[in-house]
mmCIF file of C-alpha atoms in Angstrom:
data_model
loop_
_atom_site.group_PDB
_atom_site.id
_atom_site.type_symbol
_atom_site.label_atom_id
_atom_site.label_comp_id
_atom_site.label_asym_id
_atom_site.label_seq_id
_atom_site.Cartn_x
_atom_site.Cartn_y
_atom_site.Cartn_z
ATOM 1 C CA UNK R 1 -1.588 3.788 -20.090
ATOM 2 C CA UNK R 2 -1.975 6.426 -17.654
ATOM 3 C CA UNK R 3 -4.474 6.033 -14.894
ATOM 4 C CA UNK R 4 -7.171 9.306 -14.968
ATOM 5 C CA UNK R 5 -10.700 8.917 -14.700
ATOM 6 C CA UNK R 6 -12.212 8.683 -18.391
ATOM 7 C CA UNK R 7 -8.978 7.850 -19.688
ATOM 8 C CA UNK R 8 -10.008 3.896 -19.791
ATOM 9 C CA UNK R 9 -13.318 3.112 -22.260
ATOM 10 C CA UNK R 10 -16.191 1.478 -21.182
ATOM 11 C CA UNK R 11 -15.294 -1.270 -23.218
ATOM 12 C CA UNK R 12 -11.701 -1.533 -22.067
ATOM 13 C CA UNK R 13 -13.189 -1.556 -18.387
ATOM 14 C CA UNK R 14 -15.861 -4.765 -19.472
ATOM 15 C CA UNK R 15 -12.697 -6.651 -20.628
ATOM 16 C CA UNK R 16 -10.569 -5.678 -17.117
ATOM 17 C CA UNK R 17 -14.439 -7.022 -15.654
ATOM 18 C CA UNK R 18 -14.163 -10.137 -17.271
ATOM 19 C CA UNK R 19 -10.504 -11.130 -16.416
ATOM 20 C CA UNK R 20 -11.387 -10.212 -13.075
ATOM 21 C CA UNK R 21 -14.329 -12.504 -13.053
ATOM 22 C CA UNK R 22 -12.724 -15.381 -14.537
ATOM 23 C CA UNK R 23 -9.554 -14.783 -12.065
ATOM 24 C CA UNK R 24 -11.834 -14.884 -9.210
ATOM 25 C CA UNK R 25 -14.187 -17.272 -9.873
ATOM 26 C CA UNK R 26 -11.451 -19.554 -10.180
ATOM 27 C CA UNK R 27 -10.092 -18.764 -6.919
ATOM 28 C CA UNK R 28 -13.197 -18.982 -5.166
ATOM 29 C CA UNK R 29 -13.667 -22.552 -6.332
ATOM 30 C CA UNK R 30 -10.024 -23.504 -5.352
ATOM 31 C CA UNK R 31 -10.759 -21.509 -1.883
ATOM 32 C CA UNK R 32 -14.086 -23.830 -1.341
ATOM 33 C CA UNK R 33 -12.658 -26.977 -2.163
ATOM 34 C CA UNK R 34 -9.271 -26.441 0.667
ATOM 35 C CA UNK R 35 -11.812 -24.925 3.312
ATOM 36 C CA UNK R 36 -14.545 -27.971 2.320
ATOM 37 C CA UNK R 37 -17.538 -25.362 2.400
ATOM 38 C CA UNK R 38 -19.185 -23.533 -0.152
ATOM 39 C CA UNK R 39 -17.138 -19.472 -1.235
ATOM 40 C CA UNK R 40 -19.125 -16.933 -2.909
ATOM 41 C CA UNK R 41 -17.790 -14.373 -5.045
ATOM 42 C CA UNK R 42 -19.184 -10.789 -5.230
ATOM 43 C CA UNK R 43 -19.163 -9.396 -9.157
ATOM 44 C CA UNK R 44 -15.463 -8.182 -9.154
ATOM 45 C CA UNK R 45 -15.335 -4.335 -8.971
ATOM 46 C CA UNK R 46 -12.699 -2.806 -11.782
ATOM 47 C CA UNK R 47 -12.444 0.527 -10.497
ATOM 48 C CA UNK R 48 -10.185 3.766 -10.713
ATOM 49 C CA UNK R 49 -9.389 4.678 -7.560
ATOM 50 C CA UNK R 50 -7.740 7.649 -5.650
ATOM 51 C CA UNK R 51 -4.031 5.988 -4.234
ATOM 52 C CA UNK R 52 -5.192 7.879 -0.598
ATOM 53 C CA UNK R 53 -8.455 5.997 -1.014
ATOM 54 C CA UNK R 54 -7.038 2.317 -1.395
ATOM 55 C CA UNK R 55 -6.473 1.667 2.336
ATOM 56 C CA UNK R 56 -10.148 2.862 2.570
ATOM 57 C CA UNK R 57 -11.251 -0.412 0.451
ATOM 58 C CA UNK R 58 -10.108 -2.872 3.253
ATOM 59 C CA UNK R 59 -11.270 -0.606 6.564
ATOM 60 C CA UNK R 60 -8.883 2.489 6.391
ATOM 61 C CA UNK R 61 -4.982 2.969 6.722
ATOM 62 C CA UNK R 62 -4.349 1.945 10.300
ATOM 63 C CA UNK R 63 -6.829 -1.199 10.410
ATOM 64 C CA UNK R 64 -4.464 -4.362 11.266
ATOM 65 C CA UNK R 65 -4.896 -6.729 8.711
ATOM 66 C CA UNK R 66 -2.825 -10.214 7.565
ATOM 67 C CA UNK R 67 -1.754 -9.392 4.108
ATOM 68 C CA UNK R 68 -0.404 -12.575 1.501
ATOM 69 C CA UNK R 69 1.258 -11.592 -1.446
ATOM 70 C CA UNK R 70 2.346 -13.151 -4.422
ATOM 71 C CA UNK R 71 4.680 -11.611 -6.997
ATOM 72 C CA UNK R 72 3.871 -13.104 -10.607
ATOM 73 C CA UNK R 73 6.407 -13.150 -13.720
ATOM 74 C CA UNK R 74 6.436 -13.801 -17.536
ATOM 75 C CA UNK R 75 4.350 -12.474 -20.237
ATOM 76 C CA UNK R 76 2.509 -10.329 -17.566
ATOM 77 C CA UNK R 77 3.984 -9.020 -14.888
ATOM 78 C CA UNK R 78 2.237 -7.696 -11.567
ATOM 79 C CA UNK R 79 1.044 -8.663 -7.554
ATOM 80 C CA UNK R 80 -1.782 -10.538 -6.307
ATOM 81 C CA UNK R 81 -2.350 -9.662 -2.896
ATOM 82 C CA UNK R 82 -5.167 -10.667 -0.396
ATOM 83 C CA UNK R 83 -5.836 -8.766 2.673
ATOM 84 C CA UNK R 84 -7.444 -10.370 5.780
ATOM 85 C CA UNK R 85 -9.206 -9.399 9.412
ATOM 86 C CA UNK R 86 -6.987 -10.830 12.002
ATOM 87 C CA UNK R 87 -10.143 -12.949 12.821
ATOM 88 C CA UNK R 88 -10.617 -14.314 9.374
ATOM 89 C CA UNK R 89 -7.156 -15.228 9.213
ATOM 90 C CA UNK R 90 -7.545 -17.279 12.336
ATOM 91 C CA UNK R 91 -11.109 -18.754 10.830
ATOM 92 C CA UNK R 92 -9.581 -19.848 7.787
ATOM 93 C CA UNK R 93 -6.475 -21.431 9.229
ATOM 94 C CA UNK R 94 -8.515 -23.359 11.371
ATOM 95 C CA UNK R 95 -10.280 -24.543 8.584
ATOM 96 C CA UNK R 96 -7.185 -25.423 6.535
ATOM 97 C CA UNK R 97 -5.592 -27.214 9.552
ATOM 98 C CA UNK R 98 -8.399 -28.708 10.918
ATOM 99 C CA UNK R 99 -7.638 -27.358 14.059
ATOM 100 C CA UNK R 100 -9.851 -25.659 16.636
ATOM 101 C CA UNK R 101 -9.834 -22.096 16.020
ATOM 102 C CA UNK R 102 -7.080 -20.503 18.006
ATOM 103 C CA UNK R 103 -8.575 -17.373 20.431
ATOM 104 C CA UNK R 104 -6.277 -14.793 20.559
ATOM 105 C CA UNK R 105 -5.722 -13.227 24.041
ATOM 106 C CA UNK R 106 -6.562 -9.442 24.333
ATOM 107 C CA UNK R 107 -5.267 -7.155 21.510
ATOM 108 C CA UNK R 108 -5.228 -8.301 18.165
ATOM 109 C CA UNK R 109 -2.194 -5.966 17.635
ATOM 110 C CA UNK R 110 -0.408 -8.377 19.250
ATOM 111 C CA UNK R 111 -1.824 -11.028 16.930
ATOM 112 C CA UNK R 112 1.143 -13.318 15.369
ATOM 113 C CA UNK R 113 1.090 -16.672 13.356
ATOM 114 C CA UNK R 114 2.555 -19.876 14.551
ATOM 115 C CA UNK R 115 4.537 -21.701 12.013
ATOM 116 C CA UNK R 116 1.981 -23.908 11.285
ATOM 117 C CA UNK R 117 -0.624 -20.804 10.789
ATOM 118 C CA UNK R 118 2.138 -19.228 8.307
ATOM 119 C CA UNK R 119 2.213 -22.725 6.227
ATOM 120 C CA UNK R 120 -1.383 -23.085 5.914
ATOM 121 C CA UNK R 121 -1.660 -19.609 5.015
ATOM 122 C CA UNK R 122 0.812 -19.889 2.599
ATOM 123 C CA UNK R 123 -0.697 -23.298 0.845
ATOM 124 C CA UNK R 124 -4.051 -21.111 0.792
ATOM 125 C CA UNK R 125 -2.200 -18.150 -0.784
ATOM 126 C CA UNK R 126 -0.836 -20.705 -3.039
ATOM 127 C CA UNK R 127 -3.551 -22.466 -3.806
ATOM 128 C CA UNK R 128 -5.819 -19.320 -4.619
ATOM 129 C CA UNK R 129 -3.495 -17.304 -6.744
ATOM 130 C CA UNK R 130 -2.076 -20.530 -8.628
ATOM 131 C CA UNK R 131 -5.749 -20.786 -9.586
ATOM 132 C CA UNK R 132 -6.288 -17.119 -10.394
ATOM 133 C CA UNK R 133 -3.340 -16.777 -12.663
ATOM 134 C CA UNK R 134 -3.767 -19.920 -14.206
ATOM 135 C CA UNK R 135 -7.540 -19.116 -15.039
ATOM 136 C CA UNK R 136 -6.175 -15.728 -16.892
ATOM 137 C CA UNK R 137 -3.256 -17.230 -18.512
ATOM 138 C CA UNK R 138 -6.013 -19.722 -20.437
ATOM 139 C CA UNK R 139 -8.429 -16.648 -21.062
ATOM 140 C CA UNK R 140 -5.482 -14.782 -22.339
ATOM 141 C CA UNK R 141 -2.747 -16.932 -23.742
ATOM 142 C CA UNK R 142 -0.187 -15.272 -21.941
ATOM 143 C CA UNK R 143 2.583 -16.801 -19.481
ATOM 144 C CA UNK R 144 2.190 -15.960 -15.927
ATOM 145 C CA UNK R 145 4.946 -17.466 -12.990
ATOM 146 C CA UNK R 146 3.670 -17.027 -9.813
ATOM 147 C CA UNK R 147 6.156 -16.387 -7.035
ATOM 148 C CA UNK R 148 6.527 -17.967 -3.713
ATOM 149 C CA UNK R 149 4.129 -16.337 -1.255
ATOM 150 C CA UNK R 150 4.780 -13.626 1.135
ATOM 151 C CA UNK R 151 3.069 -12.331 4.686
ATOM 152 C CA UNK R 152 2.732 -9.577 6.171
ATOM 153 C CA UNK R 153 0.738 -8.538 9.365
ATOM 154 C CA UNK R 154 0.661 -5.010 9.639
ATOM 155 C CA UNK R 155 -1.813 -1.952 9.646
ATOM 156 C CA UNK R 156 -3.591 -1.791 5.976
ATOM 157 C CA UNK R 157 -1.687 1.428 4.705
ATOM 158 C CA UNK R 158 1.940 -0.505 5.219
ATOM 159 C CA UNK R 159 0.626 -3.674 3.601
ATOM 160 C CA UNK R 160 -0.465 -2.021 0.724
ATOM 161 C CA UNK R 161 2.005 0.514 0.278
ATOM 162 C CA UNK R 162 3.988 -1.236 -2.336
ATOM 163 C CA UNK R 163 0.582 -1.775 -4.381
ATOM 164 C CA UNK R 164 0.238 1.585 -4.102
ATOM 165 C CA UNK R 165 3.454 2.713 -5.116
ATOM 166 C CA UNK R 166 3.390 0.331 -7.957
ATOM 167 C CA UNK R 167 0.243 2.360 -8.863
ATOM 168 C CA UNK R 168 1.250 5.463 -8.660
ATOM 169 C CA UNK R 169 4.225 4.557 -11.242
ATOM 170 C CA UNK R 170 0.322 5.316 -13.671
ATOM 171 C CA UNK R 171 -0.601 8.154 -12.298
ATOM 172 C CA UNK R 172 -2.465 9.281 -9.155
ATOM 173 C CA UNK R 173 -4.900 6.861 -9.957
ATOM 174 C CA UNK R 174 -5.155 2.977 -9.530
ATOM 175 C CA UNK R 175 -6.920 0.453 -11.898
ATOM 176 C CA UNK R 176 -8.214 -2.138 -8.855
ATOM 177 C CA UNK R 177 -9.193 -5.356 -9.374
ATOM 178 C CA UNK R 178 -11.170 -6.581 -6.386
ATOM 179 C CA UNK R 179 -13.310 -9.484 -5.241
ATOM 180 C CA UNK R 180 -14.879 -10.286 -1.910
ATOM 181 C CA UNK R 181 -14.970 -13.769 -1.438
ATOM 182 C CA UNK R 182 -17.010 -14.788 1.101
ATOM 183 C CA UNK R 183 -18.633 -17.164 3.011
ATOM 184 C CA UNK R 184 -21.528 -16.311 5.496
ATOM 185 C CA UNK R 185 -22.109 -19.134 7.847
ATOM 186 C CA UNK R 186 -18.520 -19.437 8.421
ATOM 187 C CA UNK R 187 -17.758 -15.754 8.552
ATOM 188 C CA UNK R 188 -15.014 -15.983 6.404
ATOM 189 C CA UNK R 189 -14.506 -13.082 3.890
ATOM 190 C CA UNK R 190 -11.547 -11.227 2.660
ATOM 191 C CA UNK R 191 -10.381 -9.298 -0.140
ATOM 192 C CA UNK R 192 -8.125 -10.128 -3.091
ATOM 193 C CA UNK R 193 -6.385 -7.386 -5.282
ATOM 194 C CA UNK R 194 -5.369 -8.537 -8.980
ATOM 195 C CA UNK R 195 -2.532 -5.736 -10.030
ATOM 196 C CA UNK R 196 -0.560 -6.125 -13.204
ATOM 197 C CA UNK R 197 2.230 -3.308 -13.767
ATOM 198 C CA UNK R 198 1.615 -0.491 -16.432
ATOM 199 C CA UNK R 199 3.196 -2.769 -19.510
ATOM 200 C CA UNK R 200 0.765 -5.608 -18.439
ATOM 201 C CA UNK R 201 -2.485 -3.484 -18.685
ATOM 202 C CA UNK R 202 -1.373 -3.122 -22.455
ATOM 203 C CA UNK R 203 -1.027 -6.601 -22.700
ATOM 204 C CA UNK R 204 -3.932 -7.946 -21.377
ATOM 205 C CA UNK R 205 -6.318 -5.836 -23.595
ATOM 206 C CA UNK R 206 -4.159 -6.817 -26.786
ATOM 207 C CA UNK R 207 -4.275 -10.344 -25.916
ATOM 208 C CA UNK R 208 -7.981 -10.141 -25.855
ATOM 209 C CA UNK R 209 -7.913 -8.515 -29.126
ATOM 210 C CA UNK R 210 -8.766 -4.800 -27.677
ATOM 211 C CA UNK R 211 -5.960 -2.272 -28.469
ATOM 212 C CA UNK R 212 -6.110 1.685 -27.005
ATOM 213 C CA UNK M 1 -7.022 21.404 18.600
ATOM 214 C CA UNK M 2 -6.744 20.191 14.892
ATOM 215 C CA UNK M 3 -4.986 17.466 14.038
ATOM 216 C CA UNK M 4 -4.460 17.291 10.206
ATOM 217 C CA UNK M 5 -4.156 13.740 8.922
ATOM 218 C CA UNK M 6 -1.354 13.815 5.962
ATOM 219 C CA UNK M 7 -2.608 10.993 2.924
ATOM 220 C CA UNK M 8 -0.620 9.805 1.121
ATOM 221 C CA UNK M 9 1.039 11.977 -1.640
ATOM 222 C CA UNK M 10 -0.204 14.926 0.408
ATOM 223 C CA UNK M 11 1.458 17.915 2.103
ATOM 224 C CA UNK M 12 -0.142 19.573 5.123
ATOM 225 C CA UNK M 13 1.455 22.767 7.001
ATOM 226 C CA UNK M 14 -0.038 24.598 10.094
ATOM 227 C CA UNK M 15 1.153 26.262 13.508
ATOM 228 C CA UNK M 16 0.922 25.176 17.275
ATOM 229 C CA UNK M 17 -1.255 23.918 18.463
ATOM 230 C CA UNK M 18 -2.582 21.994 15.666
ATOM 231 C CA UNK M 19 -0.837 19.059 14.592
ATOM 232 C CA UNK M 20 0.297 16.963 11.767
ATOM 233 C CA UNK M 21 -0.001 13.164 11.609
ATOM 234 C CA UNK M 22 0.281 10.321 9.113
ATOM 235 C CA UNK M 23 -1.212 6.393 8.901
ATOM 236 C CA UNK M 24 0.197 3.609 8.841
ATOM 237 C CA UNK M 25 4.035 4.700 6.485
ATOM 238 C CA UNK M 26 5.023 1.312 5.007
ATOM 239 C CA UNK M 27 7.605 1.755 1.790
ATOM 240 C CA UNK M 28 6.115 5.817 1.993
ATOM 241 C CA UNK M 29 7.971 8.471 4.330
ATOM 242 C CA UNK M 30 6.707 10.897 6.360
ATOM 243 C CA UNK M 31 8.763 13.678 6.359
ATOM 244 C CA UNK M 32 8.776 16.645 8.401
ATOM 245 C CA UNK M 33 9.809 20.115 9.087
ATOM 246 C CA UNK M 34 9.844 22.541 11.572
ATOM 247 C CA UNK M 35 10.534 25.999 12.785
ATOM 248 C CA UNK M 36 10.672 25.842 16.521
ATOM 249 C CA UNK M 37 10.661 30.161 15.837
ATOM 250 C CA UNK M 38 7.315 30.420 14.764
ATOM 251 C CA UNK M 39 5.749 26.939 15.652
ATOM 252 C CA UNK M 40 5.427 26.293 12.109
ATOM 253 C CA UNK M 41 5.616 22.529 11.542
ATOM 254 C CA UNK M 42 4.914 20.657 7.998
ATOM 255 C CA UNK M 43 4.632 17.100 6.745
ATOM 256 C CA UNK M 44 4.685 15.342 3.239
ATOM 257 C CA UNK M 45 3.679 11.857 2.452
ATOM 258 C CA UNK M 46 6.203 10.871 -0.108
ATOM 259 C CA UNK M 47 5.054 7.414 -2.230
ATOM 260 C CA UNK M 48 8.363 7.383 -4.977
ATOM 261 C CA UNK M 49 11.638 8.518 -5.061
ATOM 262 C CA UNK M 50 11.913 10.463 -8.568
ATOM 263 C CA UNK M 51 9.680 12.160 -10.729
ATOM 264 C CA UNK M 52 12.184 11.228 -13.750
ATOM 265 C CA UNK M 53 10.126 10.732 -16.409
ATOM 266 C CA UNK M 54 6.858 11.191 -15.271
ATOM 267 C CA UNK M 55 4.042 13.241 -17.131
ATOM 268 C CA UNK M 56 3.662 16.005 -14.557
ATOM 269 C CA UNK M 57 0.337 17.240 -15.840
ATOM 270 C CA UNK M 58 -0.611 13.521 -14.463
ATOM 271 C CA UNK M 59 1.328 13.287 -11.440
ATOM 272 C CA UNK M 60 0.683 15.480 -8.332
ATOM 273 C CA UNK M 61 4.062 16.758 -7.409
ATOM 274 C CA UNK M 62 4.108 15.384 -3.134
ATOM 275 C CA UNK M 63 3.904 12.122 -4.546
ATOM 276 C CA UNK M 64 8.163 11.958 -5.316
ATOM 277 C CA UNK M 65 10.677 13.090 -3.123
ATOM 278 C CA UNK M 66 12.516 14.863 -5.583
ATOM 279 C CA UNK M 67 9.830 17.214 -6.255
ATOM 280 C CA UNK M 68 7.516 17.218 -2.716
ATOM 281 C CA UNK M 69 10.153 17.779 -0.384
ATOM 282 C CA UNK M 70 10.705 21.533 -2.079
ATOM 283 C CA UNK M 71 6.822 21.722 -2.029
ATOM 284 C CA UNK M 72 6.892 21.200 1.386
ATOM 285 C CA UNK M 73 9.489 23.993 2.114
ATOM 286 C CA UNK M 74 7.451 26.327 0.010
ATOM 287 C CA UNK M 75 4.597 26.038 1.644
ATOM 288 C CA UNK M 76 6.232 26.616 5.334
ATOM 289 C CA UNK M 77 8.010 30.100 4.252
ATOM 290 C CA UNK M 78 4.627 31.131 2.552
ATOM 291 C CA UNK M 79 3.482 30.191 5.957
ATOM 292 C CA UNK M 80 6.072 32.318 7.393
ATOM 293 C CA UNK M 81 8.637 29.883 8.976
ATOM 294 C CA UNK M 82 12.473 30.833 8.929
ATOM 295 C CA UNK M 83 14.614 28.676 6.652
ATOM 296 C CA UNK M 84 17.283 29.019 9.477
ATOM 297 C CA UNK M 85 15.741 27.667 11.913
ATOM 298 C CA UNK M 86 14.157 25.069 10.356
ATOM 299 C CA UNK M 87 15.005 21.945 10.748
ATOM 300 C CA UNK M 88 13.686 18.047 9.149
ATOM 301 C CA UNK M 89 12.924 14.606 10.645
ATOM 302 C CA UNK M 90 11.822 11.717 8.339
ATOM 303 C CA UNK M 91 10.265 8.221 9.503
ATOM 304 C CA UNK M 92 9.188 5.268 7.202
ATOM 305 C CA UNK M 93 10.861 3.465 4.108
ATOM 306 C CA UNK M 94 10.204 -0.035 5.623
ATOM 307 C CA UNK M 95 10.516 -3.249 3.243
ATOM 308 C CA UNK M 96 6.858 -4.590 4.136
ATOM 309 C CA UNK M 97 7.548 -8.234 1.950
ATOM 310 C CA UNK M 98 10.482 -9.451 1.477
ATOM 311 C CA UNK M 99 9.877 -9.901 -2.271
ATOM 312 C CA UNK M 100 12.297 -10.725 -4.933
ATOM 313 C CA UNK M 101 10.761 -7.965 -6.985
ATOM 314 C CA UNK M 102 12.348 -5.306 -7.748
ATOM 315 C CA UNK M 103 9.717 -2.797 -7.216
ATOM 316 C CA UNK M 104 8.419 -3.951 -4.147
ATOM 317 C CA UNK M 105 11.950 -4.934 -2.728
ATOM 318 C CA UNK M 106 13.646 -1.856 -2.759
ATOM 319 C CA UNK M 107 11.238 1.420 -3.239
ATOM 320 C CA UNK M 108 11.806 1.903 0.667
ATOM 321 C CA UNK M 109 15.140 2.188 0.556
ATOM 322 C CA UNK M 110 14.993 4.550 -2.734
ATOM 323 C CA UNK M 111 12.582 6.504 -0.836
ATOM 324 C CA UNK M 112 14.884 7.128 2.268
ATOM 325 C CA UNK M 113 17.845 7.971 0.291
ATOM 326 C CA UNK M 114 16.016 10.088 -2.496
ATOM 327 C CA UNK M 115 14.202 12.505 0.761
ATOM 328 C CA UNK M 116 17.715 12.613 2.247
ATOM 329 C CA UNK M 117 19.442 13.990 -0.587
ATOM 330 C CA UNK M 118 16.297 16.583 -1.247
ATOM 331 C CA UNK M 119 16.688 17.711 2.403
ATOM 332 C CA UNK M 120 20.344 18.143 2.482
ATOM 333 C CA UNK M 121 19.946 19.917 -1.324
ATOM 334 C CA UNK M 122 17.783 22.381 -0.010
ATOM 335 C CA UNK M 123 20.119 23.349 2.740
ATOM 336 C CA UNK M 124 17.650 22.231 5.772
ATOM 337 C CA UNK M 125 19.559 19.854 8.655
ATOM 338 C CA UNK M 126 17.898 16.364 8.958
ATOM 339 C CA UNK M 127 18.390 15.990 13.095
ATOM 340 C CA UNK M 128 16.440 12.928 13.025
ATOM 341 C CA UNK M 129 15.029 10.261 11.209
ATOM 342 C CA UNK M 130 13.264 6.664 12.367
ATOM 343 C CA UNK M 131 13.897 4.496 8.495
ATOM 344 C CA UNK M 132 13.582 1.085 7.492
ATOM 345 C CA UNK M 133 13.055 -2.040 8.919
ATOM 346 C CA UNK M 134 9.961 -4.347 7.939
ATOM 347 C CA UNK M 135 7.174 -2.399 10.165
ATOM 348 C CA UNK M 136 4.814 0.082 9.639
ATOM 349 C CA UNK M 137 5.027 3.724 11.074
ATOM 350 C CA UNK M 138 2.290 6.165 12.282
ATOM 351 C CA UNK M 139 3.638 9.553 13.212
ATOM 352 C CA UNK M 140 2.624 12.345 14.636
ATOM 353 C CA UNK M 141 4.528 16.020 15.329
ATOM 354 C CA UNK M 142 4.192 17.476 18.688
ATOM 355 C CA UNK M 143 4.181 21.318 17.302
ATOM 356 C CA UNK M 144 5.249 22.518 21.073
ATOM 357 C CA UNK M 145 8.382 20.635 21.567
ATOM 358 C CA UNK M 146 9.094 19.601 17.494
ATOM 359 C CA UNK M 147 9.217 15.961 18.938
ATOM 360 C CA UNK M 148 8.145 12.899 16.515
ATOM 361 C CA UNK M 149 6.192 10.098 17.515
ATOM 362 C CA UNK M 150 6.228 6.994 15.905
ATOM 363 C CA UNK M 151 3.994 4.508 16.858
ATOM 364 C CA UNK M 152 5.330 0.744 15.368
ATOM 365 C CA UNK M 153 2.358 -2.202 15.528
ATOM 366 C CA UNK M 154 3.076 -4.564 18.217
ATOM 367 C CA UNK M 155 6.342 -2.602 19.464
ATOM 368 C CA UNK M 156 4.794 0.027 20.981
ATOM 369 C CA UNK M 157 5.674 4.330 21.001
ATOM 370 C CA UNK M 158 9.145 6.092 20.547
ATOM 371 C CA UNK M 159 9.771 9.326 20.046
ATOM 372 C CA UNK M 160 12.765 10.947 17.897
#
């Protein structure tokens, strides 16, 4: 599958819309039971976009953003990454730990995690995407191994930059999955990127019975 | 005094005083050229090593090194810089997660030693070059004295 505008039918793009959804939703529900308080989902937005206009999507390429990525494995094979403000990050740890929310002296730049703030990171990362994947592996009927998580803190461009590369193995253009999930009294919001590799795109339409 | 901001899988050239400067170079690399001559200074915003196998008709040519480095040196003798006195720096290639997958893993790495082996094939000398590690880069070429700066998150300025 190659990645140019009008190369991907409108139909195609309802079916990427749905897994999305379902992904999502799922993850929003698992996010809203850890943090106790309600998560809302925005309709997930299946778009092609530029590769220079990805670091756009989360507040441009030198924005400093926590970044959690999982790697997952099996019948499909891709990243799930989800990019957060330094000050949701420290919201939703708080939440997770139970903790007071830490304030972080001066520049966020110099924002770092605490062991503790890594692990509940992680379990959230792990809790979300174990969710997600799970919720598309029963849509689909297809295997999917999530890996341990990973984190990153780093200016957006760097964070994403193996998403992006992993794009650009399609073309100059990437199919993005993205959700907001959000949550408006507690200022919590961040943004969660579903990417499956070329071979998985196939896949995932021809396990919900749509071939190109 | 422009300052043209190099995307990613883009190319920019231009002459003192403008400048050239790239965002936030995780697995990418930012590599430069310049011909202290003429004040000529370029930079490309390389995303993959090799363009093997790839569908050019759907693949802009600055986003592999194999291909975008020799785009780059194009462009700066149209511009009217020297080939002998031209000389490269690269910065970037970092391994942002330390993922198991292969992809994500290792494409830094490819990257530095795929725009290292276009330079030298091209015959230009590669006098400097800031590569790897797990941080992002943001660089920027002083087109007066041909001096890099690469600005690391929560390290602070260096220039090569």
């Amino acid at each position: 599958m190659n990645s140019e505008p009008g190369s991907i039918s409108s139909w195609q793009m309802d079916i990427f819309r749905e897994i999305a959804n379902v992904g999502a939703g799922n993850a929003a529900t698992a996010l809203a039971t850890l943090l106790d308080c309600r998560i809302d989902q925005t309709v997930p937005k299946v778009e092609l976009v530029a590769l220079g206009d990805i670091p756009d999507i989360v507040g441009g390429p030198g924005k400093f953003v926590v970044g959690g990525m999982i790697d997952f494995y099996g019948d499909l094979q891709g990243h799930l990454l989800l990019i957060l403000d330094v000050d949701q990050t420290v919201r939703i740890v708080s939440l997770v730990t139970g903790a007071e929310p830490r304030p972080f002296e001066g520049d966020e730049f110099l924002f770092s995690l605490s062991e503790l703030d890594e692990s509940a990171l992680k379990e959230t990362l792990n809790i979300m995407s174990g969710s997600y994947l799970t919720a598309i592996s029963k849509f689909t009927d297809l295997e999917i191994i999530p890996s341990i998580p990973y984190l990153c803190i780093d200016m957006a461009a760097p964070v994403l930059s193996v998403v992006i590369a992993e794009a650009a193995l399609m073309g100059d253009y990437a199919l993005l999955f993205e959700s907001q999930l959000s949550n408006g009294a507690q200022n919590i919001s961040g943004s969660l990127f579903f990417i499956p590799d070329r071979e998985s795109y196939q896949l995932l339409l021809k396990a919900l019975g749509c071939e190109e | 005094m422009p300052n043209h901001f190099v995307n990613i899988a883009e190319m920019k050239v231009c002459r003192e005083p403008d400048t050239v400067y790239a965002v936030g170079l995780g697995s990418c690399i930012g590599v430069v050229m310049f011909d202290p001559s003429t004040k000529i200074a370029g930079m490309l915003h390389v995303l993959l090593p090799s363009s093997e196998g790839f569908d050019m008709s759907k693949n802009v040519k600055t986003k592999f090194a194999d291909l975008g480095v020799k785009v780059l040196l194009e462009a700066m003798l149209k511009e009217g810089a020297r080939k002998q006195s031209l000389w490269a720096k690269m910065a970037g290639g970092a391994m942002m997660f330390p993922s198991k997958s292969d992809l994500v893993g290792t494409v830094g790495e490819r990257n530095i030693a795929a725009c290292r082996k276009s330079i030298q094939e091209l015959g230009i000398r590669l006098i400097a070059e800031d590569v790897g590690g797990t941080k992002g880069r943001t660089v920027e070429l002083n087109t007066t004295t041909g001096e890099l700066k690469v600005k690391i998150v929560q390290v602070g300025e260096k220039y090569i």
